[in-house]
Structures are given as C-alpha cells and as structure tokens.
Amino acid sequence: MKTYNVAVVGATGAVGNEMVAILEQRKFPVNKLTLLASARSIGKTLTFRGEEIPVDELKEDSFKGIDIGLFSPGGAVSLKYAPIAAAAGCVVIDNTSAFRMEPDIPLVVPEVNPHAIKDYKNRGIIANPNCSTIQMVVVLKPLHDAAKIKRVVVSTYQSVSGTGKKAIFELEQQVLAIYNNKPVEKNVYPHQIAFNCLPHIDAFLENGYTKEEMKMVNETKKIMEDNTIQVTATTVRVPVFYGHSESVNVEFEREITPEMARKILSKAKGVKVVDDPSKNKYPLAINAAGKDDTFVGRIRRDDTVPHGLNMWIVADNIRKGAALNAVQIAELLVEKYL
Ligand code: A2P
C-alpha cells in the first residue's frame, strides 16, 4: 500500500491533537508524521502509533518531502504558510477560514460535495469548512435533494473547544473560581463564559452580524453549490466543553413531512437520527462528544410556512467540525487523486 508523508501544522492545539489521534484511529497510510507548531512548543512530544514524536518549529523550509499538510494553526499563520507548503508540492487541507471563500479553492464536506476535491490542483489547497456549517450541511444536503431548501434560520449553541485550548482552560478556571468564591478572570472572551451565553463568536462586521454568522451564510451556499438558498444565523458561545448544538428552521419548496425527513436522514451518510421525545431521546452535546456522526432530532413541522421543518443538530465540533472532516478529505485525496 502506498504511504504518505503527513505534516500536522498547529499539532499542539485542540484540533491538531485530534488530527493526530484520528490519523491513527482511521489507520491513515502515514509513512512519516511531522508535527509543527510555534517555537513555544519546542521540546514537546505527541504520541502516534505508540511512538513519541517531537514537535518542530514551523518554518518556511518545513515542507520538503511532505505530501499532505493538515493545517490548524490560526488564519494568519495558514495565510502565510499554506501557499509556501503548496509551492513545495504538499497538498494543504486547511481548517482555518483563510481560504474558504476563494473561488478557485475547494471547500469540502465529503458527505456533501466530494467531487470538489479535484480542484485542489488549482492552488494545492483544500479548505475545511467552519465547524457549525459542516454539521448543518451534512443534515441539510439530503433534505435539499428531496424537497429543495428555500430558507434556513439557524441559532447555534457552540462549545468553548471551538475557540481552542485556552478557552477550555478559561471555562474550567472560571467554574472553579466561582465555586471557591474567587474573582473570575477573563482572557479569551470579553465576558464571563461560565454559567453564561455570549451572542458573539468571532469579530463583528459592519452589517451587525459576526464573522461566524456570515461564515454559515456564505459557506453553506458554496458547499451545497446553490446560491439560491437563503441562510440567516445567530451564533452563540455556551459553557459546554465539547459539541456544538444548533436549532435549525428550514423552509422547503416542496412538501416534506417529519416522517419523510426522518426516513431520508436515517439513510444519510454520517448522520444518526435520535428522535424519540416520549423517551427523552434527542441529540445532546455530551453524547456527541468523541463520536464521528452528526446527530439530528426534534424533527417537527413548522406550521407557519407551507413546507417547514424545525430540527436540532449536534456534532463533536473538534471531530466532524474540524479534524475528522479534514482527515476524511485526505482519505478521498489519496484514494482518488494522489
Ligand atoms: P503553540 O502551541 O506552539 O502555540 P489552539 O487553537 O488550541 O489554540 O491551537 C493553535 C495551534 O496553532 C497550536 O498548535 C499553536 O502552537 C499553533 N500556532 C499558533 N501560532 C503559531 C505560529 N505563529 N506558528 C506555528 N504554529 C502556531
């Protein structure tokens, strides 16, 4: 079997750690694994297939002989280093928002638009979508194919792990401080996140929306390859460690009942229907954490429009929302193109 030299860029971060774990769990055909992060991480190691691998400093000459680069070091670092890696012959799968909306760069969710991967040849870069968008489109695509979506209204309940390791630590520390009657320290978020909800993810834009909200609007159209789908979003950070939840209201062109939607989704790749409210069964972040599937439930009719459904969608934002989706793209890349 052919094997590949793989680099994980941002290897010490929340997503980078998971990328390394998933490469091992899914037996990705890795020849040599290179771990890259900032100079702060020199001296650290990560375990891969039972071997301790040192973390190296990301530099311009880090990509010689590397076939695939899984990037999650933050937008500014990707913006600089992804083209450098691509010029050295490495195919970059980038988890940041740096390249997602560039017209010649594919933005891929393997269950939705795997064919777009072929366009990696344009710039040597494939973009991994925003976490909240990935889990939404995995569920919406099969419903769109059945009844054509007109409009989506989504509100998210996003966990702190999406912000990175510092935010996981901040929530832990704030909870401990509050229980011990100590002052709450804020470094990552502008307000206390413990026991609170912040309607603010990423920067605010002139139109009053946040960048995170506009990612959901724009990326959904690009991945679903349909600019007619109207999307409006409110994205909220909640004091949950792992797993994003979403309330999604969908208006369709054609008739689709909750029963039809459940049937379609029960056959959809990467989706699990958990929808038995009489037994208190519906998707929960604590159950989705550590899992690969996207979970959907609370599917019910919206009687205020001719063909409307409401649903609740939950997934592990670090796995399907980031690291797993990136490794799935890498799997298709080696299977079909490299
Ligand atoms: P480091 O740990 O050395 O700072 P998270 O999203 O969990 O905060 O992780 C961000 C990841 O991106 C970490 O691996 C971090 O490495 C890495 N990173 C941040 N800035 C840089 C940089 N300038 N060069 C290389 N890696 C970086």
Short mmCIF file of C-alpha atoms and ligand atoms in Angstrom, two decimals:
data_model
loop_
_atom_site.label_atom_id
_atom_site.label_comp_id
_atom_site.label_asym_id
_atom_site.label_seq_id
_atom_site.Cartn_x
_atom_site.Cartn_y
_atom_site.Cartn_z
CA MET A 1 0.00 0.00 0.00
CA LYS A 2 1.26 3.49 -0.87
CA THR A 3 2.09 5.62 2.16
CA TYR A 4 2.41 9.40 2.54
CA ASN A 5 4.48 11.90 4.50
CA VAL A 6 2.00 13.93 6.51
CA ALA A 7 2.53 17.15 8.49
CA VAL A 8 0.11 18.42 11.14
CA VAL A 9 0.52 22.20 11.46
CA GLY A 10 -0.75 23.50 14.80
CA ALA A 11 -0.21 19.99 16.19
CA THR A 12 -0.25 21.11 19.84
CA GLY A 13 -3.70 22.77 19.57
CA ALA A 14 -7.13 21.30 20.32
CA VAL A 15 -7.76 20.44 16.63
CA GLY A 16 -4.13 19.44 15.91
CA ASN A 17 -4.14 16.92 18.80
CA GLU A 18 -7.34 15.39 17.42
CA MET A 19 -5.92 15.26 13.87
CA VAL A 20 -3.01 13.16 15.14
CA ALA A 21 -5.38 10.85 17.06
CA ILE A 22 -7.72 10.44 14.07
CA LEU A 23 -4.88 9.67 11.63
CA GLU A 24 -4.01 6.77 13.96
CA GLN A 25 -7.61 5.67 14.69
CA ARG A 26 -8.55 5.55 10.99
CA LYS A 27 -5.24 3.91 10.02
CA PHE A 28 -4.41 6.63 7.51
CA PRO A 29 -1.45 5.39 5.42
CA VAL A 30 1.17 7.61 7.07
CA ASN A 31 4.83 6.98 6.23
CA LYS A 32 6.38 9.79 8.32
CA LEU A 33 4.40 12.14 10.57
CA THR A 34 5.83 15.64 11.10
CA LEU A 35 4.41 17.76 13.94
CA LEU A 36 4.70 21.53 13.57
CA ALA A 37 3.78 24.39 15.94
CA SER A 38 5.30 27.64 17.18
CA ALA A 39 8.71 27.98 18.83
CA ARG A 40 6.85 27.85 22.18
CA SER A 41 6.27 24.13 21.65
CA ILE A 42 9.87 23.06 21.06
CA GLY A 43 10.61 20.22 23.48
CA LYS A 44 7.02 18.90 23.46
CA THR A 45 6.15 15.49 22.02
CA LEU A 46 2.95 13.75 20.94
CA THR A 47 2.32 10.01 20.75
CA PHE A 48 1.49 8.49 17.36
CA ARG A 49 1.17 4.70 16.92
CA GLY A 50 2.95 4.23 20.24
CA GLU A 51 5.90 6.40 19.24
CA GLU A 52 6.87 9.73 20.84
CA ILE A 53 7.22 12.29 18.04
CA PRO A 54 8.88 15.66 18.78
CA VAL A 55 7.13 18.89 17.82
CA ASP A 56 9.21 21.02 15.42
CA GLU A 57 9.02 24.75 14.84
CA LEU A 58 7.03 25.75 11.73
CA LYS A 59 9.43 27.34 9.25
CA GLU A 60 9.44 28.17 5.55
CA ASP A 61 11.53 25.08 4.77
CA SER A 62 9.35 22.70 6.86
CA PHE A 63 7.56 21.15 3.85
CA LYS A 64 10.31 19.49 1.81
CA GLY A 65 9.22 15.92 1.02
CA ILE A 66 5.79 16.31 2.69
CA ASP A 67 2.83 15.05 0.64
CA ILE A 68 -0.11 16.24 2.75
CA GLY A 69 -0.35 19.08 5.30
CA LEU A 70 -3.24 19.20 7.77
CA PHE A 71 -3.30 22.82 8.96
CA SER A 72 -5.00 24.29 12.04
CA PRO A 73 -2.63 26.99 13.35
CA GLY A 74 -4.99 30.00 13.05
CA GLY A 75 -5.91 32.06 9.99
CA ALA A 76 -2.89 34.38 9.86
CA VAL A 77 -0.39 31.50 10.05
CA SER A 78 -2.26 29.49 7.39
CA LEU A 79 -2.46 32.52 5.13
CA LYS A 80 1.33 32.74 5.16
CA TYR A 81 2.37 29.08 5.26
CA ALA A 82 -0.27 27.21 3.21
CA PRO A 83 0.96 28.73 -0.11
CA ILE A 84 4.59 28.06 0.92
CA ALA A 85 3.70 24.40 1.62
CA ALA A 86 1.75 24.12 -1.66
CA ALA A 87 4.70 25.56 -3.62
CA ALA A 88 6.87 22.80 -2.10
CA GLY A 89 4.47 20.17 -3.53
CA CYS A 90 2.47 19.48 -0.36
CA VAL A 91 -1.35 19.36 -0.68
CA VAL A 92 -2.74 21.51 2.14
CA ILE A 93 -6.05 20.78 3.88
CA ASP A 94 -6.64 23.97 5.85
CA ASN A 95 -9.02 24.15 8.78
CA THR A 96 -8.90 27.95 9.14
CA SER A 97 -11.15 30.49 7.40
CA ALA A 98 -8.21 31.94 5.42
CA PHE A 99 -9.04 30.42 2.01
CA ARG A 100 -12.62 29.11 2.30
CA MET A 101 -14.35 31.68 0.12
CA GLU A 102 -11.64 31.95 -2.56
CA PRO A 103 -13.47 30.90 -5.75
CA ASP A 104 -10.67 28.61 -7.00
CA ILE A 105 -10.19 26.81 -3.67
CA PRO A 106 -12.50 23.87 -2.97
CA LEU A 107 -14.48 23.92 0.30
CA VAL A 108 -15.34 20.33 1.06
CA VAL A 109 -17.58 18.19 3.26
CA PRO A 110 -17.06 14.62 1.99
CA GLU A 111 -20.73 13.62 2.52
CA VAL A 112 -21.91 16.68 0.54
CA ASN A 113 -19.52 17.72 -2.27
CA PRO A 114 -16.65 15.19 -2.51
CA HIS A 115 -16.30 15.89 -6.26
CA ALA A 116 -15.00 19.41 -5.45
CA ILE A 117 -11.72 17.92 -4.14
CA LYS A 118 -10.42 17.64 -7.72
CA ASP A 119 -9.98 21.43 -7.78
CA TYR A 120 -7.14 21.10 -5.25
CA LYS A 121 -4.94 21.25 -8.37
CA ASN A 122 -5.70 24.98 -8.80
CA ARG A 123 -3.67 26.15 -5.78
CA GLY A 124 -2.67 22.98 -3.90
CA ILE A 125 -5.06 23.94 -1.09
CA ILE A 126 -8.39 22.46 0.03
CA ALA A 127 -10.37 24.35 2.67
CA ASN A 128 -12.12 22.62 5.56
CA PRO A 129 -15.37 24.49 6.37
CA ASN A 130 -16.46 26.17 9.58
CA CYS A 131 -17.45 23.68 12.30
CA SER A 132 -21.07 24.85 12.65
CA THR A 133 -21.54 24.84 8.88
CA ILE A 134 -20.21 21.29 8.45
CA GLN A 135 -22.69 19.66 10.83
CA MET A 136 -25.59 21.67 9.37
CA VAL A 137 -24.90 20.82 5.71
CA VAL A 138 -24.37 17.11 6.43
CA VAL A 139 -28.02 17.06 7.53
CA LEU A 140 -29.43 19.63 5.08
CA LYS A 141 -27.98 18.19 1.83
CA PRO A 142 -30.13 15.02 1.67
CA LEU A 143 -33.22 17.08 2.57
CA HIS A 144 -32.33 19.66 -0.10
CA ASP A 145 -32.03 16.87 -2.69
CA ALA A 146 -35.53 15.66 -1.71
CA ALA A 147 -37.51 18.91 -1.37
CA LYS A 148 -35.21 21.88 -2.28
CA ILE A 149 -34.43 24.31 0.52
CA LYS A 150 -35.60 27.93 0.17
CA ARG A 151 -34.54 29.40 3.51
CA VAL A 152 -32.70 28.40 6.70
CA VAL A 153 -32.83 30.18 10.08
CA VAL A 154 -30.17 28.79 12.42
CA SER A 155 -29.19 29.58 16.01
CA THR A 156 -26.11 27.86 17.39
CA TYR A 157 -25.03 26.80 20.88
CA GLN A 158 -21.27 26.41 20.41
CA SER A 159 -18.80 24.87 22.84
CA VAL A 160 -15.64 26.59 24.03
CA SER A 161 -13.32 23.98 22.46
CA GLY A 162 -14.06 25.67 19.13
CA THR A 163 -12.02 28.63 20.35
CA GLY A 164 -9.03 26.42 21.23
CA LYS A 165 -7.23 25.09 24.28
CA LYS A 166 -7.02 28.46 26.06
CA ALA A 167 -10.81 28.74 26.08
CA ILE A 168 -11.25 25.22 27.51
CA PHE A 169 -8.91 26.27 30.32
CA GLU A 170 -10.76 29.58 30.80
CA LEU A 171 -14.14 27.85 31.33
CA GLU A 172 -12.57 25.37 33.80
CA GLN A 173 -10.86 28.16 35.74
CA GLN A 174 -13.97 30.35 35.89
CA VAL A 175 -16.14 27.47 37.20
CA LEU A 176 -13.51 26.70 39.87
CA ALA A 177 -13.19 30.39 40.81
CA ILE A 178 -16.96 30.80 41.20
CA TYR A 179 -17.28 27.66 43.38
CA ASN A 180 -14.42 28.92 45.55
CA ASN A 181 -15.75 32.49 45.83
CA LYS A 182 -12.71 33.84 43.99
CA PRO A 183 -12.72 36.60 41.34
CA VAL A 184 -13.40 35.45 37.77
CA GLU A 185 -10.56 36.08 35.29
CA LYS A 186 -11.28 36.79 31.62
CA ASN A 187 -8.57 36.46 28.98
CA VAL A 188 -10.13 34.76 25.95
CA TYR A 189 -13.73 36.04 25.85
CA PRO A 190 -14.84 39.63 26.54
CA HIS A 191 -17.30 38.39 29.20
CA GLN A 192 -17.54 35.55 31.73
CA ILE A 193 -18.38 32.34 29.82
CA ALA A 194 -19.10 30.16 32.90
CA PHE A 195 -22.88 29.98 33.53
CA ASN A 196 -23.45 32.44 30.68
CA CYS A 197 -24.22 32.62 26.92
CA LEU A 198 -22.36 35.03 24.63
CA PRO A 199 -24.11 36.05 21.38
CA HIS A 200 -20.70 36.84 19.92
CA ILE A 201 -18.40 34.46 18.01
CA ASP A 202 -15.51 35.95 16.01
CA ALA A 203 -15.47 39.67 15.12
CA PHE A 204 -18.45 41.91 14.49
CA LEU A 205 -18.93 43.21 10.94
CA GLU A 206 -20.47 46.45 9.66
CA ASN A 207 -23.77 44.69 8.88
CA GLY A 208 -24.25 43.86 12.59
CA TYR A 209 -23.55 40.15 12.11
CA THR A 210 -20.43 38.36 13.34
CA LYS A 211 -17.90 36.74 11.01
CA GLU A 212 -19.01 33.33 12.36
CA GLU A 213 -22.61 34.08 11.32
CA MET A 214 -21.55 35.16 7.83
CA LYS A 215 -19.39 32.01 7.50
CA MET A 216 -22.56 29.94 7.97
CA VAL A 217 -24.40 32.03 5.34
CA ASN A 218 -21.68 32.02 2.68
CA GLU A 219 -20.09 28.61 3.20
CA THR A 220 -23.47 26.82 3.10
CA LYS A 221 -24.13 28.18 -0.41
CA LYS A 222 -20.65 27.26 -1.64
CA ILE A 223 -20.66 23.70 -0.24
CA MET A 224 -24.25 22.98 -1.35
CA GLU A 225 -23.43 24.60 -4.73
CA ASP A 226 -26.68 26.58 -4.66
CA ASN A 227 -26.66 30.36 -4.27
CA THR A 228 -30.46 30.48 -4.06
CA ILE A 229 -30.53 29.03 -0.52
CA GLN A 230 -31.22 31.87 1.92
CA VAL A 231 -29.47 31.48 5.29
CA THR A 232 -29.61 33.69 8.36
CA ALA A 233 -27.69 32.85 11.53
CA THR A 234 -27.22 33.80 15.17
CA THR A 235 -24.13 32.15 16.66
CA VAL A 236 -23.80 31.83 20.43
CA ARG A 237 -20.97 30.58 22.66
CA VAL A 238 -22.26 28.49 25.57
CA PRO A 239 -20.46 26.99 28.61
CA VAL A 240 -20.09 23.50 27.10
CA PHE A 241 -16.64 21.94 26.61
CA TYR A 242 -17.19 19.76 23.52
CA GLY A 243 -20.02 19.58 20.95
CA HIS A 244 -21.93 22.25 19.07
CA SER A 245 -25.76 22.22 19.07
CA GLU A 246 -27.97 24.03 16.57
CA SER A 247 -31.64 24.91 16.31
CA VAL A 248 -32.37 24.85 12.57
CA ASN A 249 -35.57 26.06 10.92
CA VAL A 250 -35.85 25.09 7.25
CA GLU A 251 -38.38 26.18 4.64
CA PHE A 252 -38.63 23.95 1.56
CA GLU A 253 -40.01 24.44 -1.97
CA ARG A 254 -41.86 21.13 -1.89
CA GLU A 255 -43.78 19.01 0.62
CA ILE A 256 -41.64 17.18 3.18
CA THR A 257 -43.09 15.77 6.40
CA PRO A 258 -41.16 15.00 9.59
CA GLU A 259 -41.66 11.28 8.81
CA MET A 260 -40.17 11.70 5.32
CA ALA A 261 -37.24 13.70 6.74
CA ARG A 262 -36.54 11.03 9.39
CA LYS A 263 -36.59 8.31 6.72
CA ILE A 264 -34.24 10.22 4.40
CA LEU A 265 -31.86 11.10 7.26
CA SER A 266 -31.81 7.56 8.66
CA LYS A 267 -30.15 6.52 5.36
CA ALA A 268 -27.85 9.55 5.08
CA LYS A 269 -24.08 9.03 5.36
CA GLY A 270 -22.57 10.35 8.60
CA VAL A 271 -25.98 11.13 10.15
CA LYS A 272 -27.77 9.45 13.09
CA VAL A 273 -31.40 10.23 13.86
CA VAL A 274 -32.04 10.39 17.64
CA ASP A 275 -35.67 11.45 17.81
CA ASP A 276 -37.92 9.84 20.41
CA PRO A 277 -39.07 12.71 22.64
CA SER A 278 -41.53 10.48 24.54
CA LYS A 279 -38.47 8.66 25.94
CA ASN A 280 -36.48 11.93 26.36
CA LYS A 281 -34.31 10.94 23.40
CA TYR A 282 -32.83 13.78 21.37
CA PRO A 283 -29.25 14.72 20.43
CA LEU A 284 -27.05 16.02 23.27
CA ALA A 285 -23.59 17.59 23.14
CA ILE A 286 -22.30 15.32 25.93
CA ASN A 287 -23.30 12.25 23.89
CA ALA A 288 -21.96 13.56 20.58
CA ALA A 289 -18.53 14.37 22.06
CA GLY A 290 -15.97 11.84 20.87
CA LYS A 291 -18.28 10.50 18.12
CA ASP A 292 -17.95 10.78 14.35
CA ASP A 293 -21.62 11.09 13.38
CA THR A 294 -23.77 14.20 13.23
CA PHE A 295 -26.92 13.70 15.32
CA VAL A 296 -30.36 15.10 14.46
CA GLY A 297 -33.64 15.03 16.36
CA ARG A 298 -36.65 17.10 17.49
CA ILE A 299 -37.76 16.98 13.83
CA ARG A 300 -41.16 18.62 13.67
CA ARG A 301 -43.35 20.60 11.32
CA ASP A 302 -43.18 24.40 11.24
CA ASP A 303 -46.83 25.24 10.61
CA THR A 304 -46.14 28.94 9.99
CA VAL A 305 -44.98 28.29 6.39
CA PRO A 306 -46.26 25.87 3.69
CA HIS A 307 -43.33 23.42 3.84
CA GLY A 308 -41.34 23.98 7.00
CA LEU A 309 -39.41 21.83 9.47
CA ASN A 310 -37.63 22.52 12.74
CA MET A 311 -34.79 20.33 13.96
CA TRP A 312 -31.93 20.10 16.47
CA ILE A 313 -28.48 19.17 15.10
CA VAL A 314 -25.49 18.23 17.29
CA ALA A 315 -21.93 17.10 16.49
CA ASP A 316 -18.45 16.99 18.00
CA ASN A 317 -17.02 20.28 16.70
CA ILE A 318 -13.41 19.14 17.08
CA ARG A 319 -14.03 15.84 15.23
CA LYS A 320 -16.66 16.22 12.46
CA GLY A 321 -16.44 20.00 12.73
CA ALA A 322 -12.68 20.03 12.17
CA ALA A 323 -10.16 17.17 12.47
CA LEU A 324 -12.30 14.28 11.22
CA ASN A 325 -13.62 16.21 8.22
CA ALA A 326 -10.01 17.12 7.31
CA VAL A 327 -8.82 13.50 7.56
CA GLN A 328 -11.85 12.32 5.52
CA ILE A 329 -10.82 14.80 2.80
CA ALA A 330 -7.26 13.41 2.97
CA GLU A 331 -8.65 9.87 2.59
CA LEU A 332 -10.52 10.80 -0.61
CA LEU A 333 -7.48 12.70 -1.87
CA VAL A 334 -5.18 9.65 -1.61
CA GLU A 335 -7.88 7.24 -2.84
CA LYS A 336 -8.75 9.21 -5.97
CA TYR A 337 -6.08 11.77 -6.81
CA LEU A 338 -2.57 11.25 -5.33
P1 A2P B 1 1.69 26.54 20.05
O1 A2P B 1 1.08 25.52 20.97
O2 A2P B 1 3.15 26.34 19.87
O3 A2P B 1 1.28 27.95 20.37
P2 A2P B 1 -5.50 26.22 19.67
O4 A2P B 1 -6.44 26.51 18.53
O5 A2P B 1 -5.89 25.06 20.50
O6 A2P B 1 -5.18 27.47 20.45
O7 A2P B 1 -4.10 25.82 18.93
C1 A2P B 1 -3.44 26.63 18.00
C2 A2P B 1 -2.30 25.85 17.34
O8 A2P B 1 -1.64 26.69 16.39
C3 A2P B 1 -1.22 25.42 18.32
O9 A2P B 1 -0.64 24.21 17.90
C4 A2P B 1 -0.21 26.56 18.21
O10 A2P B 1 1.09 26.20 18.56
C5 A2P B 1 -0.26 26.80 16.72
N1 A2P B 1 0.26 28.12 16.39
C6 A2P B 1 -0.18 29.32 16.83
N2 A2P B 1 0.59 30.32 16.34
C7 A2P B 1 1.55 29.73 15.59
C8 A2P B 1 2.66 30.21 14.81
N3 A2P B 1 2.93 31.52 14.73
N4 A2P B 1 3.43 29.30 14.17
C9 A2P B 1 3.17 27.99 14.26
N5 A2P B 1 2.14 27.46 14.97
C10 A2P B 1 1.35 28.32 15.62
#
